[in-house]
PDB file of C-alpha atoms in Angstrom:
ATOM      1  CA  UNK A   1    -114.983 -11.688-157.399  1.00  0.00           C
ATOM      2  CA  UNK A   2    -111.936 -14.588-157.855  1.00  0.00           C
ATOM      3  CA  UNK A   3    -110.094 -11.155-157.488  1.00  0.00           C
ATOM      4  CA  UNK A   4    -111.279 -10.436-153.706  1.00  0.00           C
ATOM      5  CA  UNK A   5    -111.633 -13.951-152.615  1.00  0.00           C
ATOM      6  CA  UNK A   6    -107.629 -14.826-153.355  1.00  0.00           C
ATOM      7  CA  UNK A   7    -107.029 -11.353-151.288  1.00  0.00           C
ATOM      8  CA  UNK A   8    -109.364 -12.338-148.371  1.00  0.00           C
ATOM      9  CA  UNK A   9    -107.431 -16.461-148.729  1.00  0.00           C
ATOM     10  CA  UNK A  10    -103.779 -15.143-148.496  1.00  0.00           C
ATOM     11  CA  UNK A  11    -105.150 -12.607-145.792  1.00  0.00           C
ATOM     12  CA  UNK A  12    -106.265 -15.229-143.836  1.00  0.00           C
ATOM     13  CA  UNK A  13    -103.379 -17.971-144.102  1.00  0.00           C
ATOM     14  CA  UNK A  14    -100.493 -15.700-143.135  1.00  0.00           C
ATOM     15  CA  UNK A  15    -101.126 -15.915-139.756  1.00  0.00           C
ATOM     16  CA  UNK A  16    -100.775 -19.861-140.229  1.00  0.00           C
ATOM     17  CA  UNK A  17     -97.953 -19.971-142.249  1.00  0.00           C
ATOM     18  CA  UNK A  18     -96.171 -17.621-139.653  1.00  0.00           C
ATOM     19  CA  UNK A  19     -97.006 -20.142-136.634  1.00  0.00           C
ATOM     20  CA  UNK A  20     -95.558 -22.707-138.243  1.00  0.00           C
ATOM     21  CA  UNK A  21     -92.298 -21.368-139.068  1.00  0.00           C
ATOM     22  CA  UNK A  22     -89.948 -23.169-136.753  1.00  0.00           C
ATOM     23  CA  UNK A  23     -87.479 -20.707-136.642  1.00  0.00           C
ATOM     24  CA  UNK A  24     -89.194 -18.300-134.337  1.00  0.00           C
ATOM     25  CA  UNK A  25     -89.760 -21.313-131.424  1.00  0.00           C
ATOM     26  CA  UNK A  26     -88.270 -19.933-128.093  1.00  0.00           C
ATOM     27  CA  UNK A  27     -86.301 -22.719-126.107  1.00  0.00           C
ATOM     28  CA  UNK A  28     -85.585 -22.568-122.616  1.00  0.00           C
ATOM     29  CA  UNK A  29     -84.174 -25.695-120.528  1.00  0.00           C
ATOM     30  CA  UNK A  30     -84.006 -25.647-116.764  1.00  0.00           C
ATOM     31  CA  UNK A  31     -82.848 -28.552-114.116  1.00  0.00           C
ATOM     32  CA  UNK A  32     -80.594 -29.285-111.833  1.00  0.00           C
ATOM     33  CA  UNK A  33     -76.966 -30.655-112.063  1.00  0.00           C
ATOM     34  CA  UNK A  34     -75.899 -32.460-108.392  1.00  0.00           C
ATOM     35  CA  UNK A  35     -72.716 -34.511-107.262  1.00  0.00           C
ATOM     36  CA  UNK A  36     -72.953 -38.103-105.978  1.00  0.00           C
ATOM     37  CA  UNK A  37     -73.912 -38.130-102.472  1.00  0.00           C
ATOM     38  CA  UNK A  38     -71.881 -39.789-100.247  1.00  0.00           C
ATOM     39  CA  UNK A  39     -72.301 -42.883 -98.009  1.00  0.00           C
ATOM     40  CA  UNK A  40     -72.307 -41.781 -94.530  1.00  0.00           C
ATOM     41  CA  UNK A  41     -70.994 -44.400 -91.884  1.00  0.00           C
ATOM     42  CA  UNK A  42     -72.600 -43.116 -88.826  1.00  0.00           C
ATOM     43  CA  UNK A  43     -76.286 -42.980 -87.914  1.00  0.00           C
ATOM     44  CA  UNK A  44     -76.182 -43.685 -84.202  1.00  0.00           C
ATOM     45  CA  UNK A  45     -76.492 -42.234 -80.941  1.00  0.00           C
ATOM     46  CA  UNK A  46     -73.676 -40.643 -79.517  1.00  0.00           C
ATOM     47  CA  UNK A  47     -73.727 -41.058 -75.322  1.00  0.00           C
ATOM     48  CA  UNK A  48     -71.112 -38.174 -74.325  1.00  0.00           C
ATOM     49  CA  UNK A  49     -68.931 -38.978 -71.414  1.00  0.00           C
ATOM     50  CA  UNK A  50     -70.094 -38.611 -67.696  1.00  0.00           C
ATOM     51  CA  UNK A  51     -68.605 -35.528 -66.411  1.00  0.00           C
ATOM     52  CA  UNK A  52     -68.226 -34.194 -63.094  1.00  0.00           C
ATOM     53  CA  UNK A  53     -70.103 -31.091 -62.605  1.00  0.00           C
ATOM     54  CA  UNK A  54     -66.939 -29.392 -60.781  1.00  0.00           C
ATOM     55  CA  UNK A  55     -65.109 -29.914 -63.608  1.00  0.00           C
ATOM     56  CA  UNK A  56     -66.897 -28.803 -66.585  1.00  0.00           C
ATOM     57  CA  UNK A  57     -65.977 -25.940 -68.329  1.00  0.00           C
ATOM     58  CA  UNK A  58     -67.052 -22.935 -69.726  1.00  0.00           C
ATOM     59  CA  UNK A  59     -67.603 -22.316 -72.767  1.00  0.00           C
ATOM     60  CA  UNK A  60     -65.006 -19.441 -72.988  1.00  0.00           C
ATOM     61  CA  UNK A  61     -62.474 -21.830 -72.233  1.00  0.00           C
ATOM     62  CA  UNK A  62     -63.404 -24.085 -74.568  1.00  0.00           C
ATOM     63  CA  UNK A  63     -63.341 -21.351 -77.312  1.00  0.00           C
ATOM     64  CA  UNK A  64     -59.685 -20.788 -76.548  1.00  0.00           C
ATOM     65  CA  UNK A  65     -58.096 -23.964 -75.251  1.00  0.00           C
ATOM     66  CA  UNK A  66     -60.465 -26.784 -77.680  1.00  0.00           C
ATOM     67  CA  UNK A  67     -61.199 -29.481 -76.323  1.00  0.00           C
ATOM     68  CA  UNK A  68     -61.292 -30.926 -72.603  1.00  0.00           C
ATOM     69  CA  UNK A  69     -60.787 -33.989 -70.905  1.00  0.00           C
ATOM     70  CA  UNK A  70     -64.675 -34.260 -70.489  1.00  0.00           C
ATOM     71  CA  UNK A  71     -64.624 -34.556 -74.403  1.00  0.00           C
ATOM     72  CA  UNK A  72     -66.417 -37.460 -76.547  1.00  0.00           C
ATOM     73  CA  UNK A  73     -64.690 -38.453 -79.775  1.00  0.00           C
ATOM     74  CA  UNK A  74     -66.989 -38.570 -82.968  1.00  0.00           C
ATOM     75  CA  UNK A  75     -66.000 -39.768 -86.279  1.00  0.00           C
ATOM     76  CA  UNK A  76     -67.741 -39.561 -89.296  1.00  0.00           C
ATOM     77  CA  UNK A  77     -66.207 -41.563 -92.754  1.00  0.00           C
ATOM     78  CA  UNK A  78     -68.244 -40.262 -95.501  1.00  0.00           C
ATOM     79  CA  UNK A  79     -67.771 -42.760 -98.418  1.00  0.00           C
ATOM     80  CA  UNK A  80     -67.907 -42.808-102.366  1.00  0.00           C
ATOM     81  CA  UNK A  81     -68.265 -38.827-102.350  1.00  0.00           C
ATOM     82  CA  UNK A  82     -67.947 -37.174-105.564  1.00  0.00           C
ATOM     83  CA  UNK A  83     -64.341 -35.688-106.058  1.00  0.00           C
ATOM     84  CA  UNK A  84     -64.205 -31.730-104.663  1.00  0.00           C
ATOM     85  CA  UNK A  85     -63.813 -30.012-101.711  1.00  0.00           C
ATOM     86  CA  UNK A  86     -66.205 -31.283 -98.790  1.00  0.00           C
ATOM     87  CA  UNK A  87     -67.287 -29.847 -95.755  1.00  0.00           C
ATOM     88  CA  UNK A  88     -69.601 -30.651 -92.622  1.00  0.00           C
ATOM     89  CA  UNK A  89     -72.144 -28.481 -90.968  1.00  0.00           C
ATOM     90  CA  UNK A  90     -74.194 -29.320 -87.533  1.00  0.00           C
ATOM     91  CA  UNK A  91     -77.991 -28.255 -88.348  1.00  0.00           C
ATOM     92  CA  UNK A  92     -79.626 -28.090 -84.768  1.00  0.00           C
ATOM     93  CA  UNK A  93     -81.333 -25.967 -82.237  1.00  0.00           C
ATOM     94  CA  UNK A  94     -78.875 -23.361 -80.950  1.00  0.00           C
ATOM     95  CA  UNK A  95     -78.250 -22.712 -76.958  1.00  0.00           C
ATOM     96  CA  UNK A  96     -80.315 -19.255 -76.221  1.00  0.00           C
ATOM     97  CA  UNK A  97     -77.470 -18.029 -74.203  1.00  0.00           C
ATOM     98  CA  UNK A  98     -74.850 -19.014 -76.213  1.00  0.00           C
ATOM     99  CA  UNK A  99     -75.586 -19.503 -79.980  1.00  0.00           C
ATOM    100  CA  UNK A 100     -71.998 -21.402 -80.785  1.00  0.00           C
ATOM    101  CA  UNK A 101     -73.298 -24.075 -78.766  1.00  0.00           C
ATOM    102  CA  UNK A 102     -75.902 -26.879 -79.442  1.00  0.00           C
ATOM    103  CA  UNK A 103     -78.848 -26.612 -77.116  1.00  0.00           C
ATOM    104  CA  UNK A 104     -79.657 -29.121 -74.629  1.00  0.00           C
ATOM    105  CA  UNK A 105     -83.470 -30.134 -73.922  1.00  0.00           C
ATOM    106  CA  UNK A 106     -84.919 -27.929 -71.273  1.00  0.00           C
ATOM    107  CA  UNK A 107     -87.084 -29.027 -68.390  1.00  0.00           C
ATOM    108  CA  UNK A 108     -87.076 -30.631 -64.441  1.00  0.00           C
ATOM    109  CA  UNK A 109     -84.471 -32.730 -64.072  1.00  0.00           C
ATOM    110  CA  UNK A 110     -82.168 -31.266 -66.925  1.00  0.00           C
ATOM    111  CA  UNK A 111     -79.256 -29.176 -66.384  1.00  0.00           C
ATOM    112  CA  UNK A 112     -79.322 -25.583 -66.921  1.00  0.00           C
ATOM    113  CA  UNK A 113     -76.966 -22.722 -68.426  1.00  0.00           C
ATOM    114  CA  UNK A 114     -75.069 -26.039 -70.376  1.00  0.00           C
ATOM    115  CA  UNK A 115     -74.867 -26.401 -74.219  1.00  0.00           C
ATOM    116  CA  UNK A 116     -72.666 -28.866 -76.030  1.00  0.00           C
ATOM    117  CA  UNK A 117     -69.879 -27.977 -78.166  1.00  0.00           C
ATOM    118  CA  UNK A 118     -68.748 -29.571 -81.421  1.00  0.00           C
ATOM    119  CA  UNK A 119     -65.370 -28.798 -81.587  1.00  0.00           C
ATOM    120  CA  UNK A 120     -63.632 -29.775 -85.012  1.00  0.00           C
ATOM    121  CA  UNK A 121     -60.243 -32.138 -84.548  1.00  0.00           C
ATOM    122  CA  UNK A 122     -59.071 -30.053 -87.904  1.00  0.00           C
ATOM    123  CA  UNK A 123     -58.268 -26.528 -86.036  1.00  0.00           C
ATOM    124  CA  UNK A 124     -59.480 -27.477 -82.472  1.00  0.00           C
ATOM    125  CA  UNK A 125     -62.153 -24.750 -83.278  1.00  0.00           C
ATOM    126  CA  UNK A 126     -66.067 -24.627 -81.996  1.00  0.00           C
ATOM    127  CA  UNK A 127     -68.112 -25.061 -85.131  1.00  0.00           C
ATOM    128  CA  UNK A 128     -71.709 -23.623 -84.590  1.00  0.00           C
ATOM    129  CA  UNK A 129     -74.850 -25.361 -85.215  1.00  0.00           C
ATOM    130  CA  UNK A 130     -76.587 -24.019 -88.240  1.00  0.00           C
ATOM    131  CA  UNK A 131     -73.299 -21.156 -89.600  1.00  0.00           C
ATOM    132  CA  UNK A 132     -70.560 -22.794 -88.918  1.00  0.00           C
ATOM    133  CA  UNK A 133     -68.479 -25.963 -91.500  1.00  0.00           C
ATOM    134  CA  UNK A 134     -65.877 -28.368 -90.617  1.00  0.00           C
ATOM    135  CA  UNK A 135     -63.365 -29.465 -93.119  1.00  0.00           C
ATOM    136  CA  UNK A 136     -62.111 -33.180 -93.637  1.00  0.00           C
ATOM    137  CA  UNK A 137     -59.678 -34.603 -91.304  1.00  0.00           C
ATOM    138  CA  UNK A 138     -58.314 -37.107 -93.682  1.00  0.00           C
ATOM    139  CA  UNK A 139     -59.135 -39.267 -96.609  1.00  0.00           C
ATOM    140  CA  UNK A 140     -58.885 -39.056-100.265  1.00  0.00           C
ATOM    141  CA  UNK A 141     -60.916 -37.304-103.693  1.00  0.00           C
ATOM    142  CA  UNK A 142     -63.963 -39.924-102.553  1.00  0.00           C
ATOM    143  CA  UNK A 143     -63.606 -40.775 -99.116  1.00  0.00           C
ATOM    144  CA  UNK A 144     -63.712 -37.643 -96.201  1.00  0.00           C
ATOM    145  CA  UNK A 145     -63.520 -38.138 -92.954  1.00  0.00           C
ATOM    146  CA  UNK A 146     -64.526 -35.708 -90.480  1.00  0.00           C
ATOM    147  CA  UNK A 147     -63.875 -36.084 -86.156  1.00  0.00           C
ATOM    148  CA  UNK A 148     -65.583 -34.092 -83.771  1.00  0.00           C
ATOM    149  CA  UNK A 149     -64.946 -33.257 -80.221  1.00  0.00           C
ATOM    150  CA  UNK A 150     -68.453 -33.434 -78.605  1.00  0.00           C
ATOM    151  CA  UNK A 151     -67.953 -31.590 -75.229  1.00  0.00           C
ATOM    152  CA  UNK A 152     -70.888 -30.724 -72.725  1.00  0.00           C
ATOM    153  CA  UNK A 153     -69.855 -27.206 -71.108  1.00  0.00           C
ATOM    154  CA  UNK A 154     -71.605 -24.416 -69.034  1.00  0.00           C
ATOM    155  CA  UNK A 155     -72.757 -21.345 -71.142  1.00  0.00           C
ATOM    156  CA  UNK A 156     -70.027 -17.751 -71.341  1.00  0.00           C
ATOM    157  CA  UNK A 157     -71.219 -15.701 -67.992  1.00  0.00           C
ATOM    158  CA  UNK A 158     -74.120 -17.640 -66.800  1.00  0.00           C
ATOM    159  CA  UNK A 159     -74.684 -19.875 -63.656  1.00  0.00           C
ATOM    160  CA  UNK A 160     -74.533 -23.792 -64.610  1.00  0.00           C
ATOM    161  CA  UNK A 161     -76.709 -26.168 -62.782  1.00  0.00           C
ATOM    162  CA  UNK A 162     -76.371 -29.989 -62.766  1.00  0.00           C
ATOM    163  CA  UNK A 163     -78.523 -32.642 -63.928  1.00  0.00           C
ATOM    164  CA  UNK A 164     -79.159 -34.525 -67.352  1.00  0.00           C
ATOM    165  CA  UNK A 165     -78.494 -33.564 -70.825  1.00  0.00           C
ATOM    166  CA  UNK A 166     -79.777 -34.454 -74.152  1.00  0.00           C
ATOM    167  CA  UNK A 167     -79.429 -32.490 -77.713  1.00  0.00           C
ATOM    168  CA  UNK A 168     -80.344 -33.561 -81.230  1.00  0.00           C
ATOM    169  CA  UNK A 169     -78.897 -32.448 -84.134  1.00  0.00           C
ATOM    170  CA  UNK A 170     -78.310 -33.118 -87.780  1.00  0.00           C
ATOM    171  CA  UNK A 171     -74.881 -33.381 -89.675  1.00  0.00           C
ATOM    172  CA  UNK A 172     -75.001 -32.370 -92.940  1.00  0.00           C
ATOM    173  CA  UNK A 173     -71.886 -32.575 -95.646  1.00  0.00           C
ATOM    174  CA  UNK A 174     -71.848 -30.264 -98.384  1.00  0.00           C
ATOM    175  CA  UNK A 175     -69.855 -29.851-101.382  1.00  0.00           C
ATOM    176  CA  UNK A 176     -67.755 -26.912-101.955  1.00  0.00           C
TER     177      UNK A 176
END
């Protein structure tokens, strides 16, 4: 009887000894590692130029040449970045007709066939809302600053009509 009753005891605390040996305990750690962010300098409203409807571009031109006269300057000093390589990015509603442009608000009294184009002072290139990056002007490993061309100008093949014009968009800087 002492016999089966030792048997039926070990039988049963294996299974407890073998939970508690700590050497079979999976790990697994997940998170997140991020850089600083950086302290932006601008959070305003940008009013672009007034520009005479017979002298507004096209986009095309734009595209080739950069910048026109009808251009507003923006500058944007990002501060106390962590060191790397930084870029910026426009996050906004694209023009229908024209998707390397920013879209304008649409409606009476607005102008039609017109986007607005950020064009970057680094390679006096177009960069496109939501694919396209800047890179930094100027600056140093913590400080970037980043200048934009903002320049209304009538949509690649289409038929421009005056009146006003209005666009929101985001700028976002990300680390490379």
């Amino acid at each position: 009887m002492k016999k089966i009753s030792l048997l039926t005891l070990l039988v049963l605390l294996s299974p407890i000894t073998h939970a508690a040996d700590p050497s079979n305990l999976p790990f697994e750690a997940t998170g997140k590692i991020t850089q600083n962010s950086c302290q932006m300098a601008l959070s305003q409203e940008v009013v672009i130029n007034a520009v005479s409807f017979d002298k507004m571009h096209d986009a095309a031109y734009v595209k080739s040449k950069g910048a026109d006269s009808n251009a507003t300057l923006l500058v944007i000093n990002a501060t106390e970045c962590s060191p790397g390589t930084v870029s910026a990015s426009i996050i906004g509603t694209a023009d229908a007709n024209d998707p390397e442009l920013l879209g304008i608000t649409q409606g009476d009294g607005y102008a039609k066939h017109v986007g607005i184009a950020f064009i970057s002072a680094q390679n006096n290139a177009i960069v496109a809302p939501n694919t396209g990056t800047a890179t930094q002007t100027g600056g140093t490993e913590s400080q970037h600053n980043f200048e934009f061309q903002i320049n209304p100008v009538k949509e690649t093949n289409s038929t421009a009509e005056p009146g006003k014009i209005k666009a929101t968009a985001q700028i976002h800087i990300n680390y490379l």
